[in-house]
Amino acid sequence: EAGVAQSPRYKIIEKRQSVAFWCNPISGHATLYWYQQILGQGPKLLIQFQNNGVVDDSQLPKDRFSAERLKGVDSTLKIQPAKLEDSAVYLCASSPWTERSYEQYFGPGTRLTVT
Amino acid sequence: AQSVAQPEDQVNVAEGNPLTVKCTYSVSGNPYLFWYVQYPNRGLQFLLKYITGDNLVKGSYGFEAEFNKSQTSFHLKKPSALVSDSALYFCAVRRPAGTASKLTFGTGTRLQVTL
């Protein structure tokens, strides 16, 4: 079974530029998560989708971050405009469905550096 | 609010010796507890979980963890460490399924196994 795919793996941008990350979850997984992992910290949930609906986006900085999951499969996370403090690894994860999402399966992440 | 504490930033152990990585949690109700491992430049990999039942749970790569409700702990253990176990380990907690609860991670513990 193919794992969670993410692209790009690395991205370097200047502050105030915009950037987008893409995630393709494991086939058949209804729940998709985006996490932000700042160096030295544990992953922090940004947004959780159930199919193409948002379950939790309470920690998403909505003034600059947006995410969508059209058709309930792959997803994009966008930052516009980026700030220095957005430098982090952005992890995408998926699980079969919310009520039984015991394990989450993580992609390799996108390392974002904002200069 | 739920939280996880991993009191040790780093644990050093010699190959062949037993290892313990500590985790304590705070959550309302019965917890669902998880351990994930992260290798350099890779996403998190699921190791094991406690949902209900036997307090000692066994997982991948010879790891096990013991749930202690009175001490609100879920320490990760392995009887004999390998150099290849060197990685970053994260403990995580969530409330039981049936609620819109997110997974909260600790800050991670770096395990260094030496010859």
PDB file of C-alpha atoms in Angstrom:
ATOM      1  CA  GLU A   1       0.000   0.000   0.000  1.00  0.00           C
ATOM      2  CA  ALA A   2       1.384   3.401  -0.971  1.00  0.00           C
ATOM      3  CA  GLY A   3       1.960   5.819   1.885  1.00  0.00           C
ATOM      4  CA  VAL A   4       1.043   9.458   2.289  1.00  0.00           C
ATOM      5  CA  ALA A   5       2.685  11.527  -0.441  1.00  0.00           C
ATOM      6  CA  GLN A   6       3.743  15.143  -0.009  1.00  0.00           C
ATOM      7  CA  SER A   7       5.389  17.670  -2.270  1.00  0.00           C
ATOM      8  CA  PRO A   8       7.609  19.526  -2.421  1.00  0.00           C
ATOM      9  CA  ARG A   9      10.016  18.064   0.122  1.00  0.00           C
ATOM     10  CA  TYR A  10      11.854  21.333   0.617  1.00  0.00           C
ATOM     11  CA  LYS A  11      10.963  24.953  -0.058  1.00  0.00           C
ATOM     12  CA  ILE A  12      12.826  28.176   0.572  1.00  0.00           C
ATOM     13  CA  ILE A  13      10.973  31.475   0.170  1.00  0.00           C
ATOM     14  CA  GLU A  14      11.344  35.053   1.282  1.00  0.00           C
ATOM     15  CA  LYS A  15       9.012  36.569   3.840  1.00  0.00           C
ATOM     16  CA  ARG A  16       5.791  37.980   2.411  1.00  0.00           C
ATOM     17  CA  GLN A  17       5.866  35.481  -0.475  1.00  0.00           C
ATOM     18  CA  SER A  18       3.255  32.786  -0.822  1.00  0.00           C
ATOM     19  CA  VAL A  19       3.725  29.016  -0.850  1.00  0.00           C
ATOM     20  CA  ALA A  20       1.572  25.931  -1.311  1.00  0.00           C
ATOM     21  CA  PHE A  21       2.026  22.363  -0.189  1.00  0.00           C
ATOM     22  CA  TRP A  22       0.317  19.304  -1.605  1.00  0.00           C
ATOM     23  CA  CYS A  23      -0.700  16.071   0.081  1.00  0.00           C
ATOM     24  CA  ASN A  24      -2.150  12.852  -1.269  1.00  0.00           C
ATOM     25  CA  PRO A  25      -3.379  10.558   1.522  1.00  0.00           C
ATOM     26  CA  ILE A  26      -3.477   6.795   1.609  1.00  0.00           C
ATOM     27  CA  SER A  27      -6.201   5.530  -0.703  1.00  0.00           C
ATOM     28  CA  GLY A  28      -9.522   5.206   1.073  1.00  0.00           C
ATOM     29  CA  HIS A  29      -8.565   7.270   4.110  1.00  0.00           C
ATOM     30  CA  ALA A  30     -11.387   9.672   4.835  1.00  0.00           C
ATOM     31  CA  THR A  31      -9.571  11.792   7.407  1.00  0.00           C
ATOM     32  CA  LEU A  32      -6.683  14.074   6.525  1.00  0.00           C
ATOM     33  CA  TYR A  33      -4.592  16.202   8.861  1.00  0.00           C
ATOM     34  CA  TRP A  34      -2.079  18.997   8.413  1.00  0.00           C
ATOM     35  CA  TYR A  35       0.454  19.525  11.194  1.00  0.00           C
ATOM     36  CA  GLN A  36       3.117  22.151  11.749  1.00  0.00           C
ATOM     37  CA  GLN A  37       6.307  20.935  13.431  1.00  0.00           C
ATOM     38  CA  ILE A  38       8.648  23.683  14.529  1.00  0.00           C
ATOM     39  CA  LEU A  39      12.210  22.631  15.308  1.00  0.00           C
ATOM     40  CA  GLY A  40      12.424  21.230  18.832  1.00  0.00           C
ATOM     41  CA  GLN A  41       8.676  20.873  19.237  1.00  0.00           C
ATOM     42  CA  GLY A  42       6.083  18.210  18.682  1.00  0.00           C
ATOM     43  CA  PRO A  43       3.689  18.401  15.743  1.00  0.00           C
ATOM     44  CA  LYS A  44       0.794  20.811  16.204  1.00  0.00           C
ATOM     45  CA  LEU A  45      -2.475  20.175  14.409  1.00  0.00           C
ATOM     46  CA  LEU A  46      -3.404  22.952  11.990  1.00  0.00           C
ATOM     47  CA  ILE A  47      -6.487  21.487  10.348  1.00  0.00           C
ATOM     48  CA  GLN A  48      -8.385  18.222  10.158  1.00  0.00           C
ATOM     49  CA  PHE A  49     -10.671  17.177   7.291  1.00  0.00           C
ATOM     50  CA  GLN A  50     -13.293  14.457   7.253  1.00  0.00           C
ATOM     51  CA  ASN A  51     -13.778  13.769   3.541  1.00  0.00           C
ATOM     52  CA  ASN A  52     -13.960  17.314   2.166  1.00  0.00           C
ATOM     53  CA  GLY A  53     -15.382  18.948   5.296  1.00  0.00           C
ATOM     54  CA  VAL A  54     -13.404  20.661   8.057  1.00  0.00           C
ATOM     55  CA  VAL A  55     -13.598  18.980  11.477  1.00  0.00           C
ATOM     56  CA  ASP A  56     -11.123  21.170  13.377  1.00  0.00           C
ATOM     57  CA  ASP A  57      -9.273  24.285  12.274  1.00  0.00           C
ATOM     58  CA  SER A  58      -9.049  25.964  15.653  1.00  0.00           C
ATOM     59  CA  GLN A  59      -5.257  26.308  15.500  1.00  0.00           C
ATOM     60  CA  LEU A  60      -5.014  27.428  11.882  1.00  0.00           C
ATOM     61  CA  PRO A  61      -3.882  31.089  11.558  1.00  0.00           C
ATOM     62  CA  LYS A  62      -6.683  31.929   9.188  1.00  0.00           C
ATOM     63  CA  ASP A  63      -5.373  35.374   8.325  1.00  0.00           C
ATOM     64  CA  ARG A  64      -2.536  33.786   6.365  1.00  0.00           C
ATOM     65  CA  PHE A  65      -3.108  30.034   6.178  1.00  0.00           C
ATOM     66  CA  SER A  66      -5.736  28.281   4.104  1.00  0.00           C
ATOM     67  CA  ALA A  67      -6.372  24.664   3.228  1.00  0.00           C
ATOM     68  CA  GLU A  68      -8.746  22.794   1.011  1.00  0.00           C
ATOM     69  CA  ARG A  69      -9.561  19.222   0.219  1.00  0.00           C
ATOM     70  CA  LEU A  70     -11.594  19.230  -2.942  1.00  0.00           C
ATOM     71  CA  LYS A  71     -13.296  15.941  -3.816  1.00  0.00           C
ATOM     72  CA  GLY A  72     -12.262  14.503  -0.450  1.00  0.00           C
ATOM     73  CA  VAL A  73      -8.954  13.107  -1.654  1.00  0.00           C
ATOM     74  CA  ASP A  74      -5.813  15.202  -1.953  1.00  0.00           C
ATOM     75  CA  SER A  75      -5.314  18.480  -0.180  1.00  0.00           C
ATOM     76  CA  THR A  76      -3.363  21.706  -0.441  1.00  0.00           C
ATOM     77  CA  LEU A  77      -2.164  23.974   2.351  1.00  0.00           C
ATOM     78  CA  LYS A  78      -1.305  27.554   1.456  1.00  0.00           C
ATOM     79  CA  ILE A  79       0.494  30.309   3.310  1.00  0.00           C
ATOM     80  CA  GLN A  80       0.068  33.885   2.074  1.00  0.00           C
ATOM     81  CA  PRO A  81       1.993  35.942   3.044  1.00  0.00           C
ATOM     82  CA  ALA A  82       4.676  33.927   4.814  1.00  0.00           C
ATOM     83  CA  LYS A  83       6.408  35.119   7.964  1.00  0.00           C
ATOM     84  CA  LEU A  84       9.761  34.120   9.406  1.00  0.00           C
ATOM     85  CA  GLU A  85       8.031  32.187  12.173  1.00  0.00           C
ATOM     86  CA  ASP A  86       6.358  29.932   9.605  1.00  0.00           C
ATOM     87  CA  SER A  87       9.673  28.145   9.092  1.00  0.00           C
ATOM     88  CA  ALA A  88       8.850  24.567  10.046  1.00  0.00           C
ATOM     89  CA  VAL A  89       8.160  21.116   8.703  1.00  0.00           C
ATOM     90  CA  TYR A  90       4.600  20.712   7.486  1.00  0.00           C
ATOM     91  CA  LEU A  91       3.358  17.172   7.923  1.00  0.00           C
ATOM     92  CA  CYS A  92       0.335  15.630   6.315  1.00  0.00           C
ATOM     93  CA  ALA A  93      -1.278  12.563   7.843  1.00  0.00           C
ATOM     94  CA  SER A  94      -4.302  10.418   7.083  1.00  0.00           C
ATOM     95  CA  SER A  95      -6.407   7.847   8.869  1.00  0.00           C
ATOM     96  CA  PRO A  96      -9.375   5.670   7.903  1.00  0.00           C
ATOM     97  CA  TRP A  97     -12.042   7.846   9.530  1.00  0.00           C
ATOM     98  CA  THR A  98     -12.376  10.150  12.486  1.00  0.00           C
ATOM     99  CA  GLU A  99     -14.305   7.942  14.904  1.00  0.00           C
ATOM    100  CA  ARG A 100     -11.687   5.191  14.648  1.00  0.00           C
ATOM    101  CA  SER A 101      -8.605   7.193  13.780  1.00  0.00           C
ATOM    102  CA  TYR A 102      -6.456   5.430  16.295  1.00  0.00           C
ATOM    103  CA  GLU A 103      -3.334   5.520  14.175  1.00  0.00           C
ATOM    104  CA  GLN A 104      -2.426   8.313  11.863  1.00  0.00           C
ATOM    105  CA  TYR A 105      -0.134   7.654   8.939  1.00  0.00           C
ATOM    106  CA  PHE A 106       2.302  10.458   8.226  1.00  0.00           C
ATOM    107  CA  GLY A 107       3.923  11.647   5.056  1.00  0.00           C
ATOM    108  CA  PRO A 108       7.617  12.653   4.878  1.00  0.00           C
ATOM    109  CA  GLY A 109       6.813  16.330   5.355  1.00  0.00           C
ATOM    110  CA  THR A 110       7.730  19.557   3.600  1.00  0.00           C
ATOM    111  CA  ARG A 111      10.519  21.568   5.182  1.00  0.00           C
ATOM    112  CA  LEU A 112       9.789  25.273   4.733  1.00  0.00           C
ATOM    113  CA  THR A 113      12.443  27.900   5.295  1.00  0.00           C
ATOM    114  CA  VAL A 114      11.348  31.538   5.253  1.00  0.00           C
ATOM    115  CA  THR A 115      14.180  34.049   4.907  1.00  0.00           C
TER     116      THR A 115
ATOM    117  CA  ALA B   1      -7.363  20.782  27.713  1.00  0.00           C
ATOM    118  CA  GLN B   2      -5.119  17.826  27.105  1.00  0.00           C
ATOM    119  CA  SER B   3      -1.340  17.753  27.302  1.00  0.00           C
ATOM    120  CA  VAL B   4       1.676  15.474  27.202  1.00  0.00           C
ATOM    121  CA  ALA B   5       4.970  15.874  29.027  1.00  0.00           C
ATOM    122  CA  GLN B   6       8.191  14.216  27.989  1.00  0.00           C
ATOM    123  CA  PRO B   7      10.562  15.295  30.753  1.00  0.00           C
ATOM    124  CA  GLU B   8      13.793  14.216  29.058  1.00  0.00           C
ATOM    125  CA  ASP B   9      15.083  15.988  25.965  1.00  0.00           C
ATOM    126  CA  GLN B  10      17.557  13.175  25.391  1.00  0.00           C
ATOM    127  CA  VAL B  11      18.133   9.659  26.656  1.00  0.00           C
ATOM    128  CA  ASN B  12      21.488   7.972  26.211  1.00  0.00           C
ATOM    129  CA  VAL B  13      21.868   4.225  26.467  1.00  0.00           C
ATOM    130  CA  ALA B  14      24.447   1.644  25.452  1.00  0.00           C
ATOM    131  CA  GLU B  15      23.514  -0.985  22.912  1.00  0.00           C
ATOM    132  CA  GLY B  16      22.188  -4.105  24.570  1.00  0.00           C
ATOM    133  CA  ASN B  17      20.985  -2.264  27.646  1.00  0.00           C
ATOM    134  CA  PRO B  18      17.310  -1.701  28.443  1.00  0.00           C
ATOM    135  CA  LEU B  19      15.832   1.677  27.613  1.00  0.00           C
ATOM    136  CA  THR B  20      12.972   3.745  28.974  1.00  0.00           C
ATOM    137  CA  VAL B  21      11.553   6.926  27.487  1.00  0.00           C
ATOM    138  CA  LYS B  22       9.175   8.675  29.859  1.00  0.00           C
ATOM    139  CA  CYS B  23       5.775  10.186  29.132  1.00  0.00           C
ATOM    140  CA  THR B  24       3.052  11.594  31.368  1.00  0.00           C
ATOM    141  CA  TYR B  25      -0.268  12.910  30.183  1.00  0.00           C
ATOM    142  CA  SER B  26      -3.249  14.987  31.201  1.00  0.00           C
ATOM    143  CA  VAL B  27      -6.678  14.480  29.655  1.00  0.00           C
ATOM    144  CA  SER B  28     -10.274  14.363  30.811  1.00  0.00           C
ATOM    145  CA  GLY B  29     -11.737  10.880  30.747  1.00  0.00           C
ATOM    146  CA  ASN B  30     -10.011   7.742  29.609  1.00  0.00           C
ATOM    147  CA  PRO B  31      -7.025   8.442  27.394  1.00  0.00           C
ATOM    148  CA  TYR B  32      -5.985   6.993  24.095  1.00  0.00           C
ATOM    149  CA  LEU B  33      -2.174   6.991  24.125  1.00  0.00           C
ATOM    150  CA  PHE B  34       0.341   6.602  21.335  1.00  0.00           C
ATOM    151  CA  TRP B  35       4.052   6.473  20.645  1.00  0.00           C
ATOM    152  CA  TYR B  36       5.516   7.593  17.338  1.00  0.00           C
ATOM    153  CA  VAL B  37       9.132   7.560  16.138  1.00  0.00           C
ATOM    154  CA  GLN B  38      10.732  10.020  13.742  1.00  0.00           C
ATOM    155  CA  TYR B  39      13.918   9.323  11.823  1.00  0.00           C
ATOM    156  CA  PRO B  40      15.872  12.186  10.220  1.00  0.00           C
ATOM    157  CA  ASN B  41      14.116  13.766   7.232  1.00  0.00           C
ATOM    158  CA  ARG B  42      11.197  11.402   7.536  1.00  0.00           C
ATOM    159  CA  GLY B  43       7.663  11.611   8.803  1.00  0.00           C
ATOM    160  CA  LEU B  44       6.426  10.075  12.028  1.00  0.00           C
ATOM    161  CA  GLN B  45       5.974   6.327  12.182  1.00  0.00           C
ATOM    162  CA  PHE B  46       3.418   4.707  14.481  1.00  0.00           C
ATOM    163  CA  LEU B  47       4.966   2.414  17.114  1.00  0.00           C
ATOM    164  CA  LEU B  48       2.164   1.382  19.448  1.00  0.00           C
ATOM    165  CA  LYS B  49      -1.048   2.463  21.115  1.00  0.00           C
ATOM    166  CA  TYR B  50      -3.077   1.969  24.272  1.00  0.00           C
ATOM    167  CA  ILE B  51      -6.838   2.124  23.826  1.00  0.00           C
ATOM    168  CA  THR B  52      -8.187  -0.239  26.463  1.00  0.00           C
ATOM    169  CA  GLY B  53      -7.405  -3.593  28.068  1.00  0.00           C
ATOM    170  CA  ASP B  54      -3.995  -4.879  29.138  1.00  0.00           C
ATOM    171  CA  ASN B  55      -1.835  -2.120  30.567  1.00  0.00           C
ATOM    172  CA  LEU B  56       1.248  -3.493  28.821  1.00  0.00           C
ATOM    173  CA  VAL B  57       1.082  -2.990  25.094  1.00  0.00           C
ATOM    174  CA  LYS B  58       3.536  -4.326  22.567  1.00  0.00           C
ATOM    175  CA  GLY B  59       4.422  -2.599  19.351  1.00  0.00           C
ATOM    176  CA  SER B  60       6.803  -2.524  16.450  1.00  0.00           C
ATOM    177  CA  TYR B  61      10.556  -3.231  16.576  1.00  0.00           C
ATOM    178  CA  GLY B  62      10.402  -4.854  20.023  1.00  0.00           C
ATOM    179  CA  PHE B  63       9.088  -1.777  21.801  1.00  0.00           C
ATOM    180  CA  GLU B  64       6.475  -1.924  24.518  1.00  0.00           C
ATOM    181  CA  ALA B  65       4.785   0.596  26.772  1.00  0.00           C
ATOM    182  CA  GLU B  66       3.070   0.400  30.122  1.00  0.00           C
ATOM    183  CA  PHE B  67      -0.063   2.381  30.882  1.00  0.00           C
ATOM    184  CA  ASN B  68      -0.285   3.472  34.520  1.00  0.00           C
ATOM    185  CA  LYS B  69      -3.544   5.236  35.250  1.00  0.00           C
ATOM    186  CA  SER B  70      -2.714   6.255  38.820  1.00  0.00           C
ATOM    187  CA  GLN B  71       0.529   7.893  37.729  1.00  0.00           C
ATOM    188  CA  THR B  72      -0.922   9.122  34.406  1.00  0.00           C
ATOM    189  CA  SER B  73       2.100   7.708  32.648  1.00  0.00           C
ATOM    190  CA  PHE B  74       2.792   5.776  29.463  1.00  0.00           C
ATOM    191  CA  HIS B  75       6.513   5.049  29.409  1.00  0.00           C
ATOM    192  CA  LEU B  76       8.103   3.468  26.349  1.00  0.00           C
ATOM    193  CA  LYS B  77      10.460   0.553  26.983  1.00  0.00           C
ATOM    194  CA  LYS B  78      12.669  -1.922  25.188  1.00  0.00           C
ATOM    195  CA  PRO B  79      14.603  -4.733  26.863  1.00  0.00           C
ATOM    196  CA  SER B  80      17.690  -4.446  24.676  1.00  0.00           C
ATOM    197  CA  ALA B  81      18.494  -1.279  22.721  1.00  0.00           C
ATOM    198  CA  LEU B  82      19.964  -1.226  19.222  1.00  0.00           C
ATOM    199  CA  VAL B  83      22.016   1.520  17.591  1.00  0.00           C
ATOM    200  CA  SER B  84      19.321   1.629  14.907  1.00  0.00           C
ATOM    201  CA  ASP B  85      16.790   2.674  17.570  1.00  0.00           C
ATOM    202  CA  SER B  86      18.448   6.102  17.703  1.00  0.00           C
ATOM    203  CA  ALA B  87      15.731   8.555  16.694  1.00  0.00           C
ATOM    204  CA  LEU B  88      13.251  11.096  18.023  1.00  0.00           C
ATOM    205  CA  TYR B  89      10.334   9.643  19.956  1.00  0.00           C
ATOM    206  CA  PHE B  90       6.984  11.341  20.491  1.00  0.00           C
ATOM    207  CA  CYS B  91       4.249  10.460  22.939  1.00  0.00           C
ATOM    208  CA  ALA B  92       0.713  11.582  22.086  1.00  0.00           C
ATOM    209  CA  VAL B  93      -2.726  11.565  23.710  1.00  0.00           C
ATOM    210  CA  ARG B  94      -6.313  12.055  22.629  1.00  0.00           C
ATOM    211  CA  ARG B  95      -9.716  11.625  24.189  1.00  0.00           C
ATOM    212  CA  PRO B  96     -11.707   8.561  23.182  1.00  0.00           C
ATOM    213  CA  ALA B  97     -13.385   8.277  19.806  1.00  0.00           C
ATOM    214  CA  GLY B  98     -16.850   9.763  19.671  1.00  0.00           C
ATOM    215  CA  THR B  99     -15.631  13.258  20.340  1.00  0.00           C
ATOM    216  CA  ALA B 100     -14.026  15.708  17.953  1.00  0.00           C
ATOM    217  CA  SER B 101     -10.733  15.362  19.756  1.00  0.00           C
ATOM    218  CA  LYS B 102      -7.342  15.978  18.290  1.00  0.00           C
ATOM    219  CA  LEU B 103      -4.054  14.241  18.912  1.00  0.00           C
ATOM    220  CA  THR B 104      -1.744  16.236  21.180  1.00  0.00           C
ATOM    221  CA  PHE B 105       1.955  15.475  20.992  1.00  0.00           C
ATOM    222  CA  GLY B 106       4.742  15.925  23.492  1.00  0.00           C
ATOM    223  CA  THR B 107       7.903  17.805  22.610  1.00  0.00           C
ATOM    224  CA  GLY B 108       9.818  14.641  21.857  1.00  0.00           C
ATOM    225  CA  THR B 109      12.749  12.748  23.369  1.00  0.00           C
ATOM    226  CA  ARG B 110      15.874  12.057  21.393  1.00  0.00           C
ATOM    227  CA  LEU B 111      17.160   8.534  21.985  1.00  0.00           C
ATOM    228  CA  GLN B 112      20.862   8.005  21.386  1.00  0.00           C
ATOM    229  CA  VAL B 113      22.094   4.418  21.473  1.00  0.00           C
ATOM    230  CA  THR B 114      25.852   3.940  21.381  1.00  0.00           C
ATOM    231  CA  LEU B 115      28.098   0.933  20.926  1.00  0.00           C
TER     232      LEU B 115
END
